[in-house]
Amino acid sequence: MPVCWLVSEDDSHKPIQLHHHQTVTLGRGPKTKIKDKKCSRDQVELKADCNRGFISVKQLGVNATNVDNVVVGKGNQVTLKPGQRLYMVNQLYPYTVKFTEETSTPRPVGEESKSLKRPNQMSEDPAKKVSTTSHTDHHRITDGSPPPKKTPEACSDKSESAGHWSQGLKASMQDPQMQLYKDDRVVVIKDKYPKARYHWLVLPWESISSLKVLRSEHCDLLKHMQCVGDRMVQQCPDAHKLRFRLGYHAIPSMSHVHLHVISQEFDSPCLKNKKHWNSFTTDYFIESEDVVAMLEHHGKVTVKEGMSELLKLPLRCHVCRKEQSTIPKLKEHLKSHIS
């Protein structure tokens, strides 16, 4: 997967590596070589998202930290992307962020990653149970059995009715042929109708019907679900060349809470209509971190009114935002963004 580096523009010290989803505090001190006392020792808190290619910047110090010309403000948080500058304090000490490719497996991040090695988990590494061939045969468990053929009926909207999905999802959780990973809190399964080359679902064993019933006591569970999803991405053989997003549908058709882990090339025969596309490329798709933040700050998840209308929006490329008239034209256009 990509590796994140914070690079000093005045070349005063070596680039600082920021590990995926690991919080790092920087300011005045030997690591940055900054001696300016207007810069706090704990001036900024940084957290890299290597999959999505940005850093979250939170100002901790009293004096201003800037991202380009925008003052972050003490206690506030903004996003730093490649091409932007982070000024550590008072428009001084500029930094840029760079993402490079690394073929070696990243080390696990935090205690949640260790939970993936619990004694009662499946004996095999989840990544070893996933193989990719053509875009019609994704994520099958390598048990020697031939992959099921996807037919137009298998990818149809009728197969995705609420009742079918609700019952099918619960059955899939218990099906060893669908399971890619499991521990005592969650299970990861292949999405039966993947909307991209890689499309997995992380589900809790605990019966939770929807986002609406989540409360603050579920925070640890959702953080663990996100950690498991991140680990699946790290172990994906194409993680170094694909972007992934982790999130929830605002109004899911299934009755059991599930976290989508989906690659962003959207190369799948099951992505067939506007509803499919907009459910993953508009605000209808709520980032995992945003759901956790809502629970931490408000004790519940609030879904804005009118979310269903987002599914009717025009087809727009999620990379360049260019509008396309049909799904086939959109898919053809997407090829230009795949390296």
XYZ file of C-alpha atoms in Angstrom:
339
model
C 0.000 0.000 0.000
C 1.169 3.629 -0.379
C 3.546 5.044 2.234
C 3.125 8.600 3.521
C 5.981 11.056 4.064
C 5.956 14.559 5.537
C 8.698 16.465 3.687
C 10.350 19.654 4.932
C 10.553 22.125 2.035
C 13.648 23.796 3.483
C 15.309 20.365 3.721
C 16.161 20.929 7.368
C 15.693 17.261 8.239
C 14.891 13.910 6.677
C 11.287 13.180 5.638
C 9.109 11.901 8.473
C 7.180 8.724 7.738
C 3.552 8.721 8.866
C 2.138 5.233 9.254
C -1.410 4.482 8.169
C -4.002 5.606 10.749
C -1.318 6.206 13.395
C -1.474 9.536 15.226
C 1.768 11.537 15.338
C 2.308 14.783 17.265
C 4.891 17.256 15.938
C 6.132 20.712 16.829
C 9.256 22.348 18.211
C 11.953 19.786 18.858
C 14.741 17.605 17.469
C 12.530 15.732 15.000
C 11.587 18.901 13.074
C 14.693 20.976 14.030
C 12.308 23.860 14.818
C 13.584 26.081 17.675
C 11.021 28.878 17.359
C 9.325 29.190 20.772
C 6.133 30.393 19.122
C 5.807 26.834 17.909
C 4.540 24.532 20.646
C 6.276 21.221 21.240
C 2.869 19.711 20.504
C 1.854 22.047 17.684
C -0.004 19.647 15.395
C -1.509 16.202 15.484
C -1.217 14.323 12.190
C -2.970 11.158 11.030
C -2.298 9.707 7.578
C -4.810 7.798 5.483
C -2.507 6.025 3.033
C -5.376 4.356 1.169
C -7.156 7.597 0.352
C -4.074 9.767 0.033
C -4.408 12.531 2.620
C -3.384 13.587 6.136
C -5.726 14.884 8.825
C -4.123 17.908 10.512
C -5.308 19.033 13.943
C -3.858 22.207 15.488
C -2.931 21.775 19.148
C -0.737 24.842 19.687
C -1.902 28.390 20.450
C -0.300 30.050 17.410
C -1.660 29.480 13.922
C -0.956 26.435 11.813
C -1.856 26.837 8.128
C -2.708 24.549 5.258
C -1.953 26.796 2.291
C -3.709 30.065 3.217
C -6.254 28.499 5.554
C -5.694 28.841 9.295
C -6.560 25.562 10.991
C -7.373 27.062 14.407
C -6.718 25.489 17.788
C -8.729 22.310 18.237
C -9.843 22.275 14.611
C -8.964 19.706 11.983
C -8.418 20.014 8.219
C -7.178 17.786 5.423
C -3.718 18.050 3.843
C -3.397 16.566 0.349
C -0.487 16.250 -2.096
C 0.137 19.625 -3.732
C -0.803 21.580 -0.589
C 1.556 23.096 1.989
C 1.449 22.737 5.729
C 2.979 25.700 7.582
C 3.827 24.515 11.072
C 3.334 27.926 12.721
C 2.749 31.531 11.639
C 3.204 30.779 7.897
C 6.695 29.409 8.636
C 8.349 25.990 8.329
C 6.578 24.680 5.225
C 5.958 20.991 4.635
C 4.454 18.968 1.822
C 3.004 15.467 1.878
C 4.057 12.726 -0.504
C 2.758 9.205 -1.011
C 5.143 6.626 -2.428
C 4.693 2.963 -3.218
C 6.144 0.215 -1.041
C 5.953 -3.472 -1.806
C 6.768 -4.743 1.679
C 3.925 -5.500 4.049
C 3.327 -2.618 6.485
C 3.582 -3.387 10.158
C 0.292 -3.698 12.078
C -0.952 -0.427 13.535
C -2.079 -0.232 17.144
C -3.607 -2.774 19.475
C -6.632 -3.300 17.251
C -4.387 -4.862 14.593
C -3.177 -7.374 17.172
C -6.752 -8.468 17.692
C -6.650 -10.005 14.208
C -4.449 -12.764 15.632
C -6.754 -13.979 18.372
C -6.639 -17.731 19.098
C -10.168 -18.288 17.848
C -9.676 -16.675 14.452
C -9.505 -18.739 11.271
C -6.176 -20.533 10.968
C -5.283 -19.021 7.617
C -4.255 -15.462 6.865
C -7.301 -13.774 5.300
C -5.249 -12.449 2.403
C -4.171 -15.986 1.463
C -7.795 -16.999 1.109
C -8.468 -14.350 -1.535
C -7.477 -14.637 -5.178
C -8.203 -12.458 -8.167
C -8.554 -13.540 -11.758
C -10.875 -11.767 -14.160
C -13.344 -9.130 -13.004
C -16.098 -11.753 -13.089
C -14.320 -13.952 -10.508
C -13.337 -11.827 -7.530
C -12.472 -12.841 -3.995
C -13.330 -16.536 -4.232
C -11.917 -18.695 -1.445
C -9.159 -20.864 -2.867
C -10.671 -24.194 -1.894
C -10.248 -25.751 -5.322
C -13.877 -25.433 -6.309
C -14.734 -23.541 -9.512
C -16.113 -20.027 -9.093
C -19.844 -19.538 -9.613
C -20.697 -17.867 -12.891
C -22.294 -14.484 -12.649
C -25.349 -14.157 -14.819
C -27.329 -11.005 -15.588
C -29.959 -12.333 -13.196
C -27.371 -12.651 -10.434
C -26.523 -8.966 -10.760
C -30.083 -7.752 -11.186
C -31.883 -5.357 -8.935
C -34.504 -8.022 -8.193
C -31.797 -10.087 -6.515
C -31.017 -7.079 -4.355
C -34.467 -6.551 -2.880
C -34.476 -5.810 0.823
C -35.899 -9.184 1.859
C -33.460 -11.219 -0.207
C -30.433 -9.268 0.973
C -31.470 -9.320 4.609
C -31.820 -13.075 4.718
C -28.933 -13.757 2.318
C -26.526 -11.611 4.325
C -27.199 -13.460 7.563
C -26.791 -16.785 5.799
C -23.518 -15.676 4.200
C -22.079 -14.761 7.588
C -22.384 -18.397 8.636
C -21.159 -19.851 5.332
C -17.471 -20.934 5.511
C -17.256 -20.609 1.729
C -18.058 -16.906 2.007
C -15.909 -16.117 5.032
C -12.524 -14.515 4.415
C -11.790 -13.794 8.068
C -13.515 -14.106 11.409
C -12.843 -13.533 15.080
C -15.088 -13.394 18.129
C -16.451 -9.950 17.208
C -16.700 -9.754 13.413
C -16.656 -11.701 10.175
C -15.519 -10.601 6.705
C -17.341 -11.960 3.672
C -17.244 -11.424 -0.077
C -19.981 -9.188 -1.395
C -22.149 -11.486 -3.551
C -22.631 -8.730 -6.122
C -19.334 -6.781 -5.965
C -19.332 -3.297 -7.402
C -15.543 -3.273 -7.846
C -12.628 -5.676 -8.188
C -12.403 -5.847 -4.426
C -15.575 -5.504 -2.417
C -15.833 -7.003 1.057
C -18.278 -6.610 3.928
C -17.242 -6.502 7.583
C -20.129 -7.548 9.836
C -20.452 -7.820 13.601
C -21.694 -11.071 15.109
C -23.794 -8.920 17.443
C -27.262 -8.351 16.023
C -27.417 -4.639 15.079
C -30.189 -3.858 12.645
C -29.103 -0.435 11.316
C -27.022 2.685 11.831
C -29.951 4.262 13.666
C -29.654 1.896 16.641
C -25.926 2.447 17.123
C -24.918 4.181 20.346
C -21.680 5.336 21.967
C -21.118 1.897 23.491
C -20.689 0.548 19.963
C -17.648 2.767 19.261
C -15.084 0.104 20.098
C -16.862 -2.431 17.912
C -16.964 -0.074 14.912
C -13.298 0.827 15.413
C -12.480 -2.872 15.382
C -14.529 -3.320 12.193
C -12.551 -0.500 10.578
C -9.265 -1.993 11.739
C -10.206 -5.367 10.245
C -11.176 -3.622 6.994
C -7.867 -1.751 6.906
C -6.018 -5.004 7.469
C -7.837 -6.644 4.565
C -6.732 -3.752 2.361
C -3.123 -3.998 3.543
C -3.055 -7.684 2.680
C -4.698 -7.224 -0.709
C -2.258 -8.128 -3.520
C -3.218 -4.972 -5.460
C -3.173 -2.566 -2.515
C -0.110 -0.797 -3.922
C -1.942 0.332 -7.057
C -5.574 0.733 -6.003
C -7.385 3.125 -3.682
C -9.972 1.860 -1.212
C -12.773 3.421 0.820
C -14.363 2.091 3.987
C -17.880 3.187 4.832
C -21.587 2.603 5.286
C -24.607 3.281 3.126
C -26.853 5.948 4.632
C -29.970 3.870 3.920
C -28.806 0.294 3.330
C -31.030 -2.348 1.779
C -29.777 -4.943 4.269
C -31.058 -5.190 7.824
C -27.708 -5.932 9.486
C -25.024 -3.265 9.994
C -22.134 -3.864 7.609
C -19.006 -1.958 6.649
C -18.154 -1.813 2.944
C -14.482 -2.148 2.001
C -14.368 -1.337 -1.710
C -11.679 -0.533 -4.266
C -12.173 2.627 -6.272
C -11.699 1.467 -9.858
C -15.317 0.122 -9.869
C -14.527 -2.578 -12.409
C -17.407 -5.053 -12.065
C -20.246 -6.390 -14.212
C -22.561 -6.011 -11.215
C -22.266 -2.240 -11.270
C -25.182 -1.739 -13.628
C -27.127 1.423 -12.894
C -27.193 4.934 -11.469
C -28.317 3.727 -8.049
C -25.311 1.439 -7.722
C -22.886 4.169 -8.771
C -24.274 6.987 -6.641
C -24.531 4.795 -3.555
C -20.728 4.630 -3.464
C -19.661 7.981 -4.957
C -21.909 10.553 -3.242
C -22.554 11.502 0.370
C -24.861 8.494 0.465
C -21.665 6.596 1.293
C -20.631 7.666 4.800
C -16.985 7.235 5.745
C -16.302 4.780 8.558
C -14.363 7.391 10.514
C -17.280 9.839 10.268
C -19.696 7.266 11.704
C -17.340 6.599 14.618
C -16.917 10.355 15.187
C -20.706 10.856 15.326
C -20.991 8.137 17.957
C -18.142 9.567 20.003
C -19.447 13.146 19.944
C -23.225 12.680 19.833
C -23.865 9.121 20.977
C -25.805 8.290 17.810
C -25.589 8.360 14.021
C -27.623 11.028 12.260
C -28.539 10.494 8.615
C -29.525 13.680 6.802
C -32.923 13.956 5.181
C -33.165 13.512 1.441
C -30.341 10.993 1.201
C -32.369 8.783 -1.134
C -32.450 11.640 -3.655
C -28.682 11.356 -4.026
C -29.189 8.060 -5.826
C -30.922 9.953 -8.653
C -28.052 12.363 -9.319
C -26.376 12.403 -12.763
C -23.536 9.973 -13.381
C -20.299 11.777 -12.562
C -16.787 10.386 -12.515
C -15.627 10.204 -8.896
C -12.101 11.236 -9.919
C -12.523 14.174 -12.330
C -16.286 14.818 -11.809
C -16.971 14.738 -15.553
C -20.590 13.827 -16.252
C -21.342 10.716 -18.310
C -24.652 9.865 -19.967
C -24.721 6.086 -19.453
C -23.077 3.411 -17.311
C -21.201 1.896 -20.306
C -19.779 5.325 -21.180
C -18.882 5.894 -17.531
C -17.059 2.555 -17.350
C -15.157 3.333 -20.511
C -14.213 6.727 -19.096
C -13.030 5.164 -15.822
C -10.382 3.206 -17.708
C -8.525 6.469 -18.287
C -8.005 6.777 -14.518
C -6.741 3.236 -13.980
C -2.969 2.986 -14.172
